[in-house]
Short mmCIF file of C-alpha atoms and ligand atoms in Angstrom, two decimals:
data_model
loop_
_atom_site.label_atom_id
_atom_site.label_comp_id
_atom_site.label_asym_id
_atom_site.label_seq_id
_atom_site.Cartn_x
_atom_site.Cartn_y
_atom_site.Cartn_z
CA MET D 1 37.99 -15.18 -3.44
CA ALA D 2 38.66 -11.47 -2.50
CA ALA D 3 36.83 -9.52 0.26
CA ARG D 4 34.02 -8.01 -0.83
CA ILE D 5 31.84 -5.08 0.40
CA GLY D 6 28.22 -5.05 1.03
CA ILE D 7 26.34 -2.83 -1.53
CA VAL D 8 24.33 -0.87 1.29
CA ASN D 9 20.37 -0.62 -0.11
CA VAL D 10 18.78 1.26 2.57
CA SER D 11 15.12 1.51 2.71
CA GLN D 12 13.35 3.48 5.01
CA THR D 13 12.34 0.82 7.75
CA GLN D 14 15.83 -0.60 7.81
CA LYS D 15 17.44 0.49 11.29
CA THR D 16 20.70 -1.19 10.72
CA VAL D 17 22.89 -0.69 8.17
CA THR D 18 26.29 -1.93 8.17
CA SER D 19 28.88 -2.97 5.64
CA THR D 20 29.37 -6.81 5.14
CA THR D 21 32.79 -8.54 4.56
CA LEU D 22 32.97 -11.95 2.41
CA ARG D 23 35.76 -13.98 3.30
CA ASN D 24 37.41 -17.56 2.55
CA ALA D 25 36.54 -19.82 5.20
CA ASP D 26 40.49 -20.23 5.96
CA ALA D 27 42.44 -19.83 9.18
CA ALA D 28 42.35 -16.06 8.79
CA GLY D 29 38.66 -15.81 7.78
CA ILE D 30 37.68 -17.89 10.61
CA ALA D 31 39.98 -15.76 13.22
CA GLU D 32 37.98 -12.76 11.74
CA ALA D 33 34.86 -14.33 12.25
CA VAL D 34 35.64 -15.01 15.88
CA GLN D 35 36.19 -11.33 16.17
CA VAL D 36 33.06 -10.45 14.86
CA LEU D 37 31.73 -12.84 17.30
CA ARG D 38 33.17 -11.24 20.65
CA ALA D 39 32.29 -7.94 19.59
CA GLY D 40 28.90 -8.45 19.56
CA GLY D 41 28.56 -8.83 15.71
CA LEU D 42 26.61 -11.02 13.08
CA ALA D 43 28.45 -13.42 11.26
CA ALA D 44 27.43 -16.07 8.95
CA PHE D 45 28.95 -19.40 8.37
CA PRO D 46 28.83 -22.51 6.76
CA THR D 47 27.30 -26.04 8.25
CA GLU D 48 26.97 -29.03 6.76
CA THR D 49 22.90 -28.13 6.31
CA VAL D 50 22.54 -24.87 5.46
CA TYR D 51 24.73 -21.29 6.26
CA GLY D 52 23.65 -20.28 9.57
CA LEU D 53 23.60 -16.42 10.67
CA GLY D 54 26.07 -16.57 13.81
CA ALA D 55 25.90 -14.48 17.19
CA ASP D 56 26.81 -15.04 20.31
CA ALA D 57 24.40 -17.16 22.38
CA THR D 58 24.96 -15.22 26.11
CA ASN D 59 24.73 -11.73 24.60
CA ALA D 60 21.23 -10.34 24.17
CA ARG D 61 21.85 -7.35 22.32
CA ALA D 62 23.75 -9.45 19.69
CA VAL D 63 20.71 -11.52 19.55
CA ALA D 64 18.48 -8.40 19.13
CA LYS D 65 20.65 -7.71 16.48
CA LEU D 66 20.08 -11.09 14.60
CA TYR D 67 16.29 -10.76 14.80
CA GLU D 68 16.44 -7.37 13.40
CA ALA D 69 18.71 -8.24 10.71
CA LYS D 70 16.58 -11.30 9.67
CA GLY D 71 13.64 -9.60 9.80
CA ARG D 72 12.37 -13.09 12.08
CA PRO D 73 9.50 -12.53 14.61
CA SER D 74 11.21 -12.29 17.89
CA PHE D 75 8.57 -15.29 19.54
CA ASN D 76 10.47 -17.20 16.93
CA PRO D 77 13.56 -18.84 19.05
CA LEU D 78 16.77 -19.80 17.70
CA ILE D 79 18.97 -23.14 17.31
CA ALA D 80 22.10 -22.70 19.76
CA HIS D 81 25.73 -24.63 18.12
CA VAL D 82 28.41 -25.64 20.09
CA ALA D 83 31.50 -27.80 19.53
CA ASP D 84 31.05 -30.72 21.45
CA ILE D 85 28.22 -32.97 23.80
CA ALA D 86 30.15 -31.34 26.66
CA ALA D 87 29.40 -27.91 25.71
CA ALA D 88 25.83 -29.16 25.09
CA ARG D 89 25.16 -30.39 28.36
CA ARG D 90 26.85 -27.39 30.13
CA ALA D 91 23.93 -25.28 28.13
CA GLY D 92 20.74 -27.48 28.38
CA LYS D 93 19.58 -30.50 30.75
CA PHE D 94 20.36 -33.73 29.17
CA GLY D 95 17.75 -36.92 30.24
CA PRO D 96 18.48 -40.20 28.43
CA LEU D 97 16.26 -39.47 25.37
CA ALA D 98 18.48 -36.36 24.16
CA GLU D 99 21.87 -38.46 25.34
CA LYS D 100 20.57 -41.51 23.33
CA LEU D 101 20.14 -39.32 20.38
CA ALA D 102 22.85 -36.89 20.34
CA THR D 103 25.57 -39.67 21.16
CA LYS D 104 24.61 -41.70 17.90
CA PHE D 105 23.67 -38.38 15.62
CA TRP D 106 26.48 -35.69 16.68
CA PRO D 107 28.34 -34.22 15.17
CA GLY D 108 25.50 -33.74 12.35
CA PRO D 109 22.27 -32.40 11.37
CA LEU D 110 20.18 -33.15 14.40
CA THR D 111 18.57 -30.28 16.67
CA VAL D 112 17.34 -31.42 20.21
CA VAL D 113 15.38 -29.16 22.59
CA VAL D 114 15.69 -30.07 26.08
CA PRO D 115 15.09 -27.95 29.40
CA GLU D 116 17.61 -24.67 28.78
CA ALA D 117 20.28 -24.73 31.91
CA GLY D 118 20.86 -20.73 31.98
CA ILE D 119 23.80 -20.06 29.47
CA VAL D 120 21.73 -18.96 26.38
CA CYS D 121 20.18 -15.61 26.57
CA ASP D 122 16.20 -15.92 27.33
CA LEU D 123 15.98 -13.84 24.08
CA ALA D 124 17.84 -16.54 21.76
CA ARG D 125 15.19 -18.89 23.19
CA ALA D 126 12.19 -16.30 22.78
CA GLY D 127 11.55 -17.00 26.60
CA LEU D 128 10.74 -20.71 26.55
CA ASN D 129 12.23 -22.69 29.50
CA THR D 130 13.56 -25.10 26.49
CA VAL D 131 16.96 -24.75 24.44
CA ALA D 132 17.34 -25.98 21.36
CA LEU D 133 21.08 -27.38 20.76
CA ARG D 134 23.17 -28.93 17.95
CA VAL D 135 26.46 -29.90 17.21
CA PRO D 136 27.10 -28.93 13.39
CA LYS D 137 29.67 -31.53 11.36
CA HIS D 138 30.62 -29.05 8.82
CA PRO D 139 35.01 -28.49 9.65
CA VAL D 140 34.56 -25.02 9.44
CA ALA D 141 31.56 -24.50 11.84
CA GLN D 142 33.71 -26.76 14.04
CA VAL D 143 36.56 -24.50 14.15
CA LEU D 144 34.63 -21.62 14.64
CA MET D 145 32.79 -23.32 18.03
CA SER D 146 35.71 -24.16 19.29
CA ALA D 147 37.68 -20.94 18.97
CA PHE D 148 34.60 -19.06 19.77
CA GLY D 149 34.20 -21.03 22.93
CA LYS D 150 30.82 -19.97 23.53
CA PRO D 151 27.21 -21.23 22.05
CA ILE D 152 26.51 -19.31 19.11
CA VAL D 153 23.13 -18.83 17.92
CA ALA D 154 22.43 -19.29 13.69
CA PRO D 155 19.18 -19.27 12.31
CA SER D 156 19.42 -20.26 8.74
CA ALA D 157 21.24 -17.16 6.85
CA ASN D 158 18.47 -15.68 4.89
CA ARG D 159 15.62 -13.63 5.45
CA SER D 160 12.77 -14.63 7.19
CA GLY D 161 10.79 -16.42 5.52
CA HIS D 162 12.83 -17.08 2.34
CA VAL D 163 14.88 -19.86 1.07
CA SER D 164 17.06 -21.05 3.02
CA PRO D 165 20.71 -20.71 1.86
CA THR D 166 23.17 -23.28 0.36
CA THR D 167 26.07 -20.98 -0.97
CA ALA D 168 27.77 -17.74 0.57
CA ASP D 169 26.22 -15.86 -2.27
CA HIS D 170 22.72 -16.97 -1.35
CA VAL D 171 23.77 -15.30 2.06
CA PHE D 172 25.09 -12.42 0.35
CA ALA D 173 21.95 -11.92 -1.92
CA ASP D 174 19.71 -12.00 1.24
CA LEU D 175 21.65 -9.87 4.07
CA SER D 176 24.26 -8.04 2.11
CA GLY D 177 24.06 -4.53 4.58
CA ARG D 178 22.33 -5.88 6.94
CA ILE D 179 25.04 -8.20 8.75
CA ASP D 180 29.07 -7.62 9.65
CA PHE D 181 30.53 -10.90 7.94
CA ILE D 182 30.10 -13.77 5.91
CA LEU D 183 32.55 -16.69 5.79
CA ASP D 184 32.82 -18.83 2.21
CA GLY D 185 33.46 -22.57 2.77
CA GLY D 186 31.56 -23.15 -0.25
CA ALA D 187 28.03 -24.91 -1.17
CA THR D 188 26.74 -27.05 2.21
CA PRO D 189 27.24 -30.92 1.71
CA LEU D 190 23.39 -31.65 2.87
CA GLY D 191 21.07 -28.59 1.51
CA LEU D 192 18.21 -28.96 4.24
CA GLU D 193 18.03 -27.81 7.97
CA SER D 194 18.50 -30.23 10.82
CA THR D 195 15.87 -32.45 11.82
CA ILE D 196 14.65 -31.06 15.46
CA VAL D 197 13.44 -33.64 18.01
CA ASP D 198 11.81 -32.08 21.21
CA CYS D 199 13.51 -34.34 24.44
CA THR D 200 11.33 -32.18 26.99
CA SER D 201 9.47 -35.55 27.89
CA ASP D 202 9.95 -39.29 27.60
CA THR D 203 8.00 -39.38 24.85
CA PRO D 204 9.90 -37.73 21.51
CA LEU D 205 8.23 -35.35 19.32
CA LEU D 206 9.45 -34.71 15.80
CA LEU D 207 9.13 -30.63 15.73
CA ARG D 208 10.83 -30.49 11.76
CA THR D 209 11.93 -33.22 9.45
CA GLY D 210 15.32 -32.81 8.24
CA GLY D 211 19.02 -33.93 7.54
CA ILE D 212 18.43 -37.03 9.68
CA PRO D 213 14.90 -39.08 8.05
CA ARG D 214 12.67 -39.76 10.50
CA GLU D 215 12.78 -43.66 9.79
CA GLN D 216 16.76 -43.11 11.21
CA ILE D 217 15.31 -42.23 14.65
CA GLU D 218 12.73 -44.70 14.77
CA GLU D 219 15.40 -47.14 14.42
CA LEU D 220 17.51 -45.84 17.16
CA LEU D 221 14.59 -45.31 19.27
CA GLY D 222 12.61 -48.67 18.37
CA ALA D 223 9.87 -46.97 18.28
CA LYS D 224 7.69 -44.57 15.55
CA ILE D 225 7.89 -40.77 16.49
CA LEU D 226 5.29 -38.65 16.89
CA ASP D 227 5.33 -35.84 14.68
CA THR D 228 2.84 -33.07 15.44
CA PRO D 229 3.60 -31.01 18.69
CA ASN D 230 -0.29 -31.38 19.23
CA ALA D 231 -0.23 -35.00 19.78
CA ALA D 232 1.20 -34.69 23.26
CA GLY D 233 -1.24 -32.29 24.06
CA LYS D 234 1.86 -29.77 24.39
CA ALA D 235 1.34 -26.00 22.54
CA LEU D 236 2.92 -25.26 19.27
CA THR D 237 6.49 -25.06 20.07
CA ALA D 238 8.34 -24.64 16.97
CA PRO D 239 7.01 -21.39 15.46
CA GLY D 240 9.60 -22.17 12.36
CA ARG D 241 6.87 -24.65 11.44
CA LEU D 242 4.21 -21.85 10.21
CA ALA D 243 2.10 -22.66 7.35
CA SER D 244 3.86 -20.03 4.74
CA HIS D 245 7.70 -20.46 4.89
CA TYR D 246 10.79 -20.99 2.69
CA ALA D 247 8.95 -18.72 0.46
CA PRO D 248 10.09 -18.01 -3.36
CA ARG D 249 8.14 -15.31 -5.27
CA ALA D 250 7.15 -17.41 -7.90
CA THR D 251 3.44 -19.93 -6.69
CA LEU D 252 4.53 -23.69 -6.71
CA ARG D 253 2.13 -26.39 -8.18
CA LEU D 254 3.26 -29.18 -6.64
CA ASN D 255 3.44 -32.97 -7.94
CA ALA D 256 2.74 -31.93 -11.03
CA THR D 257 2.22 -34.76 -14.00
CA THR D 258 2.41 -31.86 -17.23
CA ALA D 259 4.01 -28.59 -17.21
CA ARG D 260 2.84 -25.51 -19.34
CA ALA D 261 4.98 -23.32 -21.40
CA ASP D 262 4.92 -20.16 -18.77
CA GLU D 263 5.85 -22.22 -15.96
CA ALA D 264 9.65 -23.39 -14.73
CA LEU D 265 9.82 -26.82 -13.68
CA LEU D 266 11.46 -28.70 -10.97
CA VAL D 267 11.44 -32.47 -11.60
CA PHE D 268 13.34 -35.57 -9.92
CA GLY D 269 14.58 -38.13 -11.66
CA PRO D 270 15.18 -40.04 -15.03
CA LYS D 271 11.52 -39.54 -16.10
CA LEU D 272 10.43 -35.91 -17.50
CA LEU D 273 7.29 -34.15 -17.29
CA ASN D 274 5.14 -33.78 -20.89
CA GLY D 275 5.52 -30.59 -21.77
CA ALA D 276 8.85 -30.09 -20.15
CA GLN D 277 10.88 -29.61 -23.14
CA ASP D 278 8.64 -25.96 -23.41
CA THR D 279 9.05 -24.33 -20.50
CA LYS D 280 11.06 -21.56 -19.33
CA MET D 281 13.36 -23.39 -17.41
CA THR D 282 13.80 -26.50 -16.03
CA LEU D 283 16.18 -28.12 -13.12
CA ASN D 284 16.71 -31.66 -12.40
CA LEU D 285 16.84 -32.21 -8.57
CA SER D 286 18.81 -35.90 -9.33
CA PRO D 287 18.26 -37.07 -12.34
CA ARG D 288 19.18 -40.36 -11.18
CA GLY D 289 16.26 -40.41 -8.56
CA ASP D 290 19.03 -39.98 -5.45
CA LEU D 291 16.90 -37.96 -2.74
CA VAL D 292 20.39 -37.01 -1.17
CA GLU D 293 21.60 -35.25 -4.26
CA ALA D 294 17.84 -33.88 -4.37
CA ALA D 295 18.53 -32.58 -0.68
CA ALA D 296 21.63 -30.74 -1.46
CA ASN D 297 20.05 -29.12 -4.79
CA LEU D 298 16.62 -28.17 -3.65
CA PHE D 299 17.36 -24.25 -2.58
CA ALA D 300 19.40 -23.30 -5.06
CA TYR D 301 17.34 -24.89 -7.89
CA LEU D 302 14.14 -22.98 -6.49
CA ARG D 303 15.79 -19.82 -6.09
CA ALA D 304 17.55 -20.37 -9.94
CA LEU D 305 13.78 -21.02 -10.94
CA ASP D 306 12.23 -17.79 -9.25
CA ALA D 307 15.17 -15.81 -11.23
CA SER D 308 14.01 -17.03 -14.24
CA GLY D 309 10.78 -14.75 -13.86
CA ALA D 310 8.40 -16.94 -14.38
CA THR D 311 5.12 -17.05 -11.98
CA THR D 312 4.70 -20.26 -11.23
CA ILE D 313 6.88 -23.03 -10.37
CA ALA D 314 5.54 -26.68 -11.13
CA VAL D 315 7.22 -29.20 -9.05
CA SER D 316 7.14 -33.24 -10.14
CA PRO D 317 6.31 -35.81 -7.42
CA ILE D 318 9.17 -36.11 -4.53
CA PRO D 319 9.06 -40.39 -3.11
CA GLN D 320 8.08 -39.16 0.58
CA GLU D 321 10.61 -41.58 2.09
CA GLY D 322 14.17 -41.23 3.54
CA LEU D 323 15.26 -37.25 3.14
CA GLY D 324 12.08 -36.84 0.73
CA GLU D 325 9.51 -36.52 3.34
CA ALA D 326 11.74 -32.77 4.68
CA ILE D 327 12.17 -32.32 0.78
CA ASN D 328 8.39 -32.28 0.51
CA ASP D 329 7.86 -30.35 3.70
CA ARG D 330 9.94 -27.65 2.17
CA LEU D 331 8.14 -27.57 -0.93
CA THR D 332 4.38 -27.57 0.82
CA ARG D 333 5.65 -24.67 2.87
CA ALA D 334 7.19 -22.84 0.13
CA ALA D 335 3.81 -23.40 -1.64
CA ALA D 336 1.49 -22.31 0.94
CA PRO D 337 -0.55 -19.07 -0.01
CA ARG D 338 0.41 -16.10 1.67
O1 LIG J 401 20.14 -27.23 10.30
C1 LIG J 401 19.90 -26.26 10.82
O2 LIG J 401 18.81 -26.10 11.63
C2 LIG J 401 19.88 -24.47 10.64
C3 LIG J 401 21.53 -24.60 10.90
C4 LIG J 401 22.18 -22.86 10.47
O3 LIG J 401 22.20 -24.96 11.79
N1 LIG J 401 19.40 -23.67 11.52
C5 LIG J 401 18.25 -23.51 11.32
O4 LIG J 401 17.85 -22.31 12.19
O5 LIG J 401 17.43 -24.04 10.69
P1 LIG J 401 16.22 -21.99 11.89
O6 LIG J 401 16.26 -20.44 12.74
O7 LIG J 401 15.97 -21.26 10.51
O8 LIG J 401 15.47 -22.69 12.57
C6 LIG J 401 15.21 -23.05 13.99
C7 LIG J 401 14.22 -23.44 14.65
C8 LIG J 401 12.51 -22.94 14.00
O9 LIG J 401 11.54 -23.63 13.80
C9 LIG J 401 12.41 -23.01 15.47
O10 LIG J 401 11.15 -22.63 15.96
C10 LIG J 401 12.78 -23.98 16.51
O11 LIG J 401 13.80 -24.57 15.44
N2 LIG J 401 13.16 -23.88 17.58
C11 LIG J 401 14.13 -23.30 18.54
N3 LIG J 401 14.35 -23.32 19.59
C12 LIG J 401 13.37 -24.19 19.92
C13 LIG J 401 12.60 -24.47 21.27
N4 LIG J 401 13.04 -24.10 22.72
N5 LIG J 401 11.74 -25.62 21.18
C14 LIG J 401 10.48 -25.76 19.96
N6 LIG J 401 11.59 -25.10 18.90
C15 LIG J 401 12.65 -24.33 19.04
MG1 LIG J 402 15.13 -20.89 8.93
#
């Protein structure tokens, strides 16, 4: 794809206006992204989960720009992405629990929260004494991280509160004119953010469901994993778990068993809902009922249904197992009142 320059949409509240370059994620494109990061700029890139908006994790000015571009409350800390477990051990203090999880699931869609080790800047950690770390599996992310050589903070590359991006076009639609660079590496294979596990004590806590299903973590640890940060008497430490998040414009109606003509419809599995043929638009996350396929389609389909202009998106029930738990988590938050 040819380079594209962002259409700059200047609003009065928008302070940073910049032109956004979109490039293919080949060797030259990745080298350009590295230059952008070295210069303290913002470069979006694909990971196996969703597109991330990258900045140098050691550069507070770059991180400040990132918060501004996303419109993210600065109390919401970021995940630092590194090339391998050795780099992760330099940025955070790994106990036996973090070691075990990282050894099993990295590279991959798992983020561990561990005590920080003085590399990732305070602003990126939102002042916490812990740091969230992840080694992504996507080949483009891998090459980018190795070439850059320092941790890269990367929240999902969307405006704060919007649906996470699974294609470079989603990133462009949300952040064009607010960031420097986008690496286009095609659609992200997984389509759901990483699972986040707090490893700051001996008791693991599930801070966010995601690409690694709960069952796989419990199998590895041989125990149930607690899933509310408050369950162990801690303060809420994953502010991304605000009730309203991943929000389309339309209202979501979950666990729908019938569909109305004025609604858009999101279904799962071979059985269509009554009224499905009359809706504004119907999309099936996975006609064969595969939760992995459904996860990969979720955010793109929410965007498409939202763009249909329907004021309500009806969603049929999704099984609460495997990746279904994370899918239902995102849908519940997309449906929350705001
Ligand atoms: O799959 C992913 O994780 C994607 C890709 C780009 O890697 N990234 C992502 O980042 O989803 P973001 O910023 O959208 O979500 C980061 C989450 C937030 O809920 C934040 O509160 C939590 O991680 N987090 C970050 N640092 C933390 C910390 N020290 N303690 C607890 N939670 C933390
Ligand atoms: Mg996000």
